[in-house]
Amino acid sequence: MTKTIHPIRTALRALAMSCAALLCAACAHRPAPGNAMPFDQAVNQAVDDLIVQTQKLPAFLAKVESSIKQSRIVIDPLLEGASGQQTEVTRVAEQRIVQRMQSQFKQFTVTPFNNTEIERAQYVLNGTLVRDKDSADGRYRLNLALTEIKSGVVIAQSVARISDATLDTRPTAFFRDSPVNGKDRGVEGYIRTAETQPGQAADALYLERLPTSTVLQEATAAYEAGRMSEALSRYEAASRRPDGQQLRIYSGLYLTQAQLGRTADAEKTFGTLARLGLETNNLSVKFLFKPGSTDFLADPKISAAYPMWLRQIARQAAQIDACVVVTGHTSRTGSESVNERLSLQRALSVKTRLVGEAPPLSKKLRESGMGFRENIVGTGADDASDALDRRVEFKVAPCEA
């Protein structure tokens, strides 16, 4: 029986790739998403559209495939497209996607996103929720993509516009607590894949990292459930993998060590996090200031670790053979000129603190203020949902002669 199934599977794979090419041609001129609709309806519409596209493959292919195995899909947790974070609303959207698929599309088995299931699944579904720049009212668009894991080809992609005036875009606990913005090259690949047209290749790095991403997600789930020892064990396991040098993984290590009172370990891990950010030129730290001030927030729950963060950033910056530009950012509240000035003052304040930790940095640091010109979220909510807009970035740059 095994010898019979093997050539059938081989033929099916070849036929599936041919069909994917046909789908690509058919979808090259797909119409723009339709009118905006309420959140729940938009999620259902996006799921339905996605699955209908898979049914454009020849009926006999689906019939023969089903005689061999039922298709298994893992859902990689949805992200907010601008920040690369999981939010309260992306979590709700993910739950609705699972419910819709389980109730309406029983030819698919939807399984948890974990290290065991990723090895058994044929497909991965991912998606982003993004503020629609083409919409006058700045509402949201949901992107979903279904990728065949083995071939790396996106076989279906759908878009739905959401009419709700407000959505709960607060980051979930891990992303809220993380000291840095974890949006790296792999996260950017996830976001690109969610917008990739059918028949095109998904982002290669995103797919390569899927097994490690499942370990990271299991660790994050344990962290958010308050199971810190389990979370630490899983973050440590993720960090030991060949592709474990990721900002989100080391953020998780730092957070769990701090929660468990392992202060020395937490400081060492933050130093690694700072080094990794500088090496990849992607270190954005969530220093929060008093409104209109260069002083850090006085709440010790928020700012107690800041002196250690500064100490480690200074040590890591002192060890690289380049200069570092310290750039302040503000949220979209108040006038442009006021925010330009305030962001520059905050960058100068951080620079001064770094030089206090490592005096030789006085010749290697420069300050810059961007105001709200490079907002990531851009809502001006001035709460946890747009904390990334009030970040301080550290960018490596050549030293001027």
XYZ file of C-alpha atoms in Angstrom:
401
model
C 0.000 0.000 0.000
C 2.860 2.379 0.869
C 4.438 1.800 -2.554
C 1.130 2.713 -4.214
C 0.576 5.887 -2.213
C 4.085 7.252 -2.794
C 3.740 7.769 -6.600
C 0.249 9.193 -6.075
C 1.650 11.764 -3.672
C 4.444 12.590 -6.092
C 1.936 13.110 -8.904
C -0.272 15.201 -6.656
C 2.602 17.483 -5.708
C 3.451 18.058 -9.360
C -0.189 18.688 -10.204
C -0.614 21.016 -7.233
C 2.330 23.126 -8.385
C 0.844 23.340 -11.876
C -2.480 24.373 -10.409
C -0.742 26.949 -8.241
C 0.712 28.473 -11.378
C -2.759 28.597 -12.918
C -4.103 30.183 -9.756
C -1.339 32.767 -9.918
C -2.382 33.727 -13.429
C -6.038 33.810 -12.464
C -5.367 35.942 -9.407
C -2.854 38.343 -10.929
C -5.636 40.849 -11.474
C -7.738 40.138 -8.430
C -10.133 42.980 -7.659
C -9.508 45.242 -4.698
C -11.255 44.208 -1.472
C -14.889 45.253 -1.309
C -16.749 47.548 1.029
C -15.866 47.686 4.693
C -17.977 45.539 7.015
C -18.261 44.875 10.761
C -15.331 43.051 12.348
C -16.928 39.618 12.803
C -18.353 39.643 9.288
C -15.030 40.772 7.820
C -13.152 37.917 9.494
C -15.679 35.369 8.228
C -15.508 36.853 4.730
C -11.713 36.688 4.682
C -11.741 33.036 5.785
C -14.434 32.070 3.285
C -12.598 33.771 0.426
C -9.362 32.046 1.398
C -10.880 28.561 1.413
C -12.903 29.108 -1.778
C -9.631 29.822 -3.572
C -8.274 26.419 -2.527
C -11.349 24.799 -4.059
C -10.385 26.136 -7.489
C -7.994 23.203 -7.746
C -9.491 20.347 -9.794
C -12.189 18.479 -7.903
C -10.557 15.113 -8.496
C -7.346 16.365 -6.870
C -9.181 17.246 -3.676
C -11.015 13.908 -3.785
C -7.862 11.796 -4.182
C -5.993 13.920 -1.629
C -8.740 13.366 0.933
C -8.455 9.608 0.515
C -4.842 9.802 1.666
C -5.046 12.293 4.500
C -7.078 15.166 5.830
C -5.320 18.476 5.335
C -3.880 19.953 8.519
C -3.472 23.690 9.042
C -1.610 25.493 11.796
C -2.429 29.139 12.437
C 0.598 31.297 13.176
C -0.756 33.950 15.596
C -1.913 37.057 13.753
C 0.073 40.292 14.047
C -0.664 43.995 13.855
C 1.007 44.833 10.573
C 2.740 48.109 11.430
C 4.265 47.098 14.757
C 4.631 43.343 14.322
C 2.953 42.835 17.702
C 0.146 40.585 18.812
C -2.722 42.711 20.101
C -6.028 42.099 21.825
C -7.897 42.392 18.530
C -5.524 40.132 16.567
C -6.035 37.524 19.291
C -9.815 37.791 18.880
C -9.504 37.588 15.080
C -7.449 34.411 15.403
C -10.094 32.826 17.635
C -12.817 33.667 15.119
C -10.764 32.212 12.263
C -10.464 28.913 14.122
C -14.201 28.888 14.881
C -15.115 29.635 11.270
C -12.871 26.962 9.815
C -13.971 24.314 12.296
C -17.649 25.005 11.666
C -17.662 25.586 7.900
C -14.641 23.825 6.390
C -14.377 20.390 7.915
C -12.062 19.139 5.175
C -9.333 20.933 7.125
C -8.100 20.081 10.601
C -6.991 23.229 12.431
C -4.299 22.373 14.959
C -2.393 24.374 17.603
C 0.733 26.273 16.595
C 3.280 24.157 18.420
C 6.459 22.234 17.696
C 4.682 18.897 17.265
C 1.926 20.072 14.937
C 4.196 22.138 12.675
C 5.928 18.869 11.699
C 2.592 17.255 10.777
C 0.843 20.178 9.077
C 0.645 20.662 5.316
C -0.303 24.349 5.518
C 0.302 27.416 7.659
C -2.188 30.278 7.813
C -0.929 33.700 8.854
C -2.392 37.180 8.778
C -2.073 40.833 9.644
C -4.380 43.599 10.725
C -3.234 46.922 9.281
C -4.536 50.455 9.318
C -5.861 51.038 5.809
C -3.895 53.933 4.318
C -6.284 54.027 1.349
C -9.241 54.662 3.638
C -10.153 58.236 4.517
C -11.278 57.234 8.002
C -8.113 55.258 8.754
C -9.883 52.002 9.530
C -8.418 48.530 9.278
C -7.763 45.840 6.688
C -7.373 42.124 7.433
C -4.919 40.138 5.294
C -4.838 36.331 5.393
C -2.553 33.935 3.514
C -2.480 30.141 3.288
C 0.922 28.667 2.454
C 1.836 25.096 1.575
C 4.753 24.463 3.909
C 6.623 21.900 1.788
C 6.662 23.897 -1.459
C 6.793 27.318 0.214
C 4.077 28.585 -2.147
C 1.174 30.782 -1.056
C -1.875 28.961 -2.422
C -4.527 31.473 -1.321
C -4.662 35.049 -0.046
C -7.616 37.191 0.972
C -8.307 40.740 2.116
C -11.282 42.197 3.977
C -11.906 45.767 5.107
C -13.290 46.422 8.585
C -15.815 49.188 9.252
C -15.529 49.325 13.066
C -14.461 52.811 14.138
C -12.332 51.494 16.994
C -10.575 48.217 17.693
C -8.702 47.116 20.807
C -5.149 47.520 19.543
C -3.493 47.257 22.958
C -0.551 44.852 22.756
C -0.904 41.567 24.595
C 1.056 41.147 27.830
C 4.352 39.916 26.375
C 4.517 42.660 23.754
C 3.408 45.282 26.274
C 6.137 44.261 28.720
C 8.932 43.733 26.194
C 11.706 46.332 26.624
C 12.381 46.582 22.882
C 10.546 46.482 19.589
C 11.001 42.894 18.411
C 10.146 43.558 14.771
C 13.090 41.987 12.959
C 13.720 40.527 9.503
C 11.736 37.381 10.327
C 8.706 39.361 11.510
C 8.889 41.491 8.381
C 8.863 38.253 6.372
C 5.723 37.144 8.204
C 4.045 40.444 7.298
C 5.094 40.188 3.640
C 3.814 36.624 3.405
C 0.362 37.676 4.641
C 0.144 40.022 1.631
C 1.689 37.691 -0.977
C -0.447 36.830 -3.995
C -1.402 33.178 -4.680
C 1.164 31.242 -6.673
C 4.055 33.319 -5.343
C 6.688 32.151 -2.868
C 6.251 32.944 0.808
C 9.144 34.668 2.553
C 11.930 32.103 2.893
C 13.260 33.250 6.279
C 9.759 33.306 7.740
C 9.222 29.678 6.689
C 12.667 28.583 7.884
C 11.949 29.996 11.329
C 8.561 28.303 11.747
C 9.781 25.487 14.051
C 11.536 27.974 16.338
C 8.540 30.309 16.150
C 6.367 27.566 17.616
C 8.708 27.215 20.606
C 8.687 30.997 21.025
C 4.893 31.067 20.943
C 4.640 28.294 23.534
C 7.019 30.256 25.769
C 5.013 33.439 25.295
C 1.753 31.661 26.128
C 3.312 30.380 29.360
C 4.578 33.886 30.193
C 1.166 35.449 29.666
C -0.436 32.721 31.807
C 1.966 33.499 34.660
C 3.839 30.185 34.399
C 7.254 31.834 34.594
C 9.440 28.783 35.216
C 7.904 27.001 32.233
C 8.226 30.144 30.115
C 11.895 30.500 31.032
C 12.601 26.882 30.107
C 10.945 27.328 26.721
C 12.672 30.657 25.985
C 15.991 29.018 26.867
C 15.198 26.149 24.494
C 14.362 28.623 21.719
C 17.586 30.575 22.297
C 19.669 27.398 21.883
C 18.272 26.643 18.430
C 20.421 27.544 15.384
C 18.114 30.476 14.559
C 17.526 31.445 18.196
C 19.359 34.781 18.072
C 16.137 36.782 17.865
C 15.043 39.935 19.678
C 11.719 38.448 20.785
C 13.399 35.371 22.245
C 15.877 37.389 24.296
C 13.132 39.785 25.351
C 11.273 36.769 26.720
C 14.369 35.490 28.498
C 14.899 38.903 30.083
C 11.279 39.287 31.192
C 11.028 35.842 32.781
C 14.381 36.124 34.549
C 13.327 39.502 35.944
C 9.965 38.107 37.072
C 11.707 35.208 38.829
C 14.046 37.574 40.683
C 17.149 36.445 38.802
C 18.515 39.982 38.604
C 22.070 39.189 37.508
C 20.855 36.835 34.769
C 18.329 39.428 33.595
C 21.028 42.087 33.274
C 23.299 39.728 31.353
C 20.433 38.849 29.009
C 19.577 42.499 28.441
C 23.218 43.069 27.499
C 22.905 40.303 24.900
C 19.656 41.859 23.696
C 21.357 45.251 23.302
C 24.312 43.702 21.483
C 22.029 41.795 19.118
C 20.045 44.963 18.403
C 23.179 46.961 17.634
C 24.653 44.176 15.481
C 21.498 44.091 13.360
C 21.081 47.892 13.511
C 17.648 47.344 15.011
C 17.605 48.482 18.651
C 14.463 50.408 19.624
C 14.019 50.680 23.390
C 10.773 51.635 25.107
C 11.960 54.379 27.445
C 8.845 56.171 28.680
C 9.057 59.821 29.726
C 6.837 62.149 31.705
C 4.571 64.129 29.334
C 6.454 67.056 27.799
C 9.583 66.226 29.801
C 13.006 64.610 29.470
C 12.528 62.881 32.832
C 11.597 59.214 32.853
C 8.250 58.194 34.301
C 8.512 57.992 38.074
C 6.521 54.750 38.347
C 9.056 52.144 39.549
C 7.039 49.366 37.896
C 7.936 50.976 34.579
C 11.268 52.732 35.022
C 13.100 50.887 37.819
C 15.095 48.888 35.260
C 16.054 51.909 33.118
C 19.437 52.542 34.828
C 20.432 48.937 34.106
C 19.210 49.218 30.518
C 21.324 52.341 30.035
C 24.345 50.683 31.638
C 24.168 47.697 29.301
C 23.476 49.762 26.183
C 26.494 51.928 27.051
C 28.735 48.891 27.526
C 27.663 47.313 24.257
C 27.947 50.578 22.304
C 31.452 51.119 23.680
C 32.566 47.766 22.270
C 31.649 48.351 18.630
C 33.940 49.992 16.081
C 31.380 52.522 14.919
C 29.371 55.459 16.141
C 25.769 55.339 17.330
C 22.967 57.794 16.590
C 20.522 58.142 19.492
C 17.138 59.105 18.022
C 14.136 60.252 20.022
C 10.535 59.778 18.874
C 7.211 61.125 20.099
C 3.573 60.214 19.586
C 1.257 62.296 17.422
C 0.068 64.704 20.120
C 0.726 68.449 19.886
C 2.383 70.478 17.159
C 5.093 69.197 14.864
C 7.635 71.780 16.029
C 7.076 71.035 19.717
C 7.482 67.304 19.121
C 10.610 67.783 17.017
C 12.193 69.760 19.837
C 11.031 67.400 22.586
C 12.260 64.275 20.789
C 15.696 65.863 20.291
C 15.863 66.874 23.953
C 14.996 63.342 25.028
C 17.650 61.876 22.736
C 20.210 64.279 24.206
C 19.134 63.303 27.719
C 19.626 59.596 26.956
C 22.965 60.324 25.289
C 24.138 62.212 28.383
C 23.158 59.294 30.604
C 25.038 56.845 28.365
C 28.182 58.976 28.450
C 27.877 59.026 32.242
C 28.050 55.223 32.170
C 30.910 55.063 29.635
C 32.747 58.415 29.168
C 34.578 57.321 25.957
C 31.156 57.286 24.263
C 31.212 61.096 24.187
C 33.110 60.826 20.891
C 30.911 58.067 19.456
C 27.344 59.216 20.121
C 25.202 61.650 18.171
C 21.639 62.700 18.919
C 18.669 63.162 16.606
C 14.990 63.977 17.044
C 12.288 62.721 14.682
C 9.170 64.042 16.417
C 6.261 61.979 15.114
C 7.572 61.693 11.539
C 8.396 57.988 11.928
C 5.443 56.838 14.010
C 4.858 53.088 13.877
C 1.300 53.109 15.216
C 0.383 56.746 14.656
C -2.894 56.957 16.580
C -1.810 59.532 19.146
C -3.619 57.543 21.835
C -0.777 58.098 24.316
C -1.376 54.774 26.040
C 0.044 51.254 25.821
C -1.300 50.814 22.286
C 1.134 53.359 20.811
C 4.064 53.070 23.241
C 6.337 52.188 20.312
C 5.827 55.703 18.958
C 7.622 57.064 22.040
C 10.700 54.876 21.619
C 14.394 55.751 21.592
C 16.339 54.157 18.737
C 20.035 53.361 18.569
C 21.399 53.151 15.031
C 24.968 52.267 14.139
C 26.586 54.771 11.749
C 30.085 55.512 10.423
C 32.062 57.933 12.569
C 32.713 61.271 10.898
C 36.344 62.226 10.438
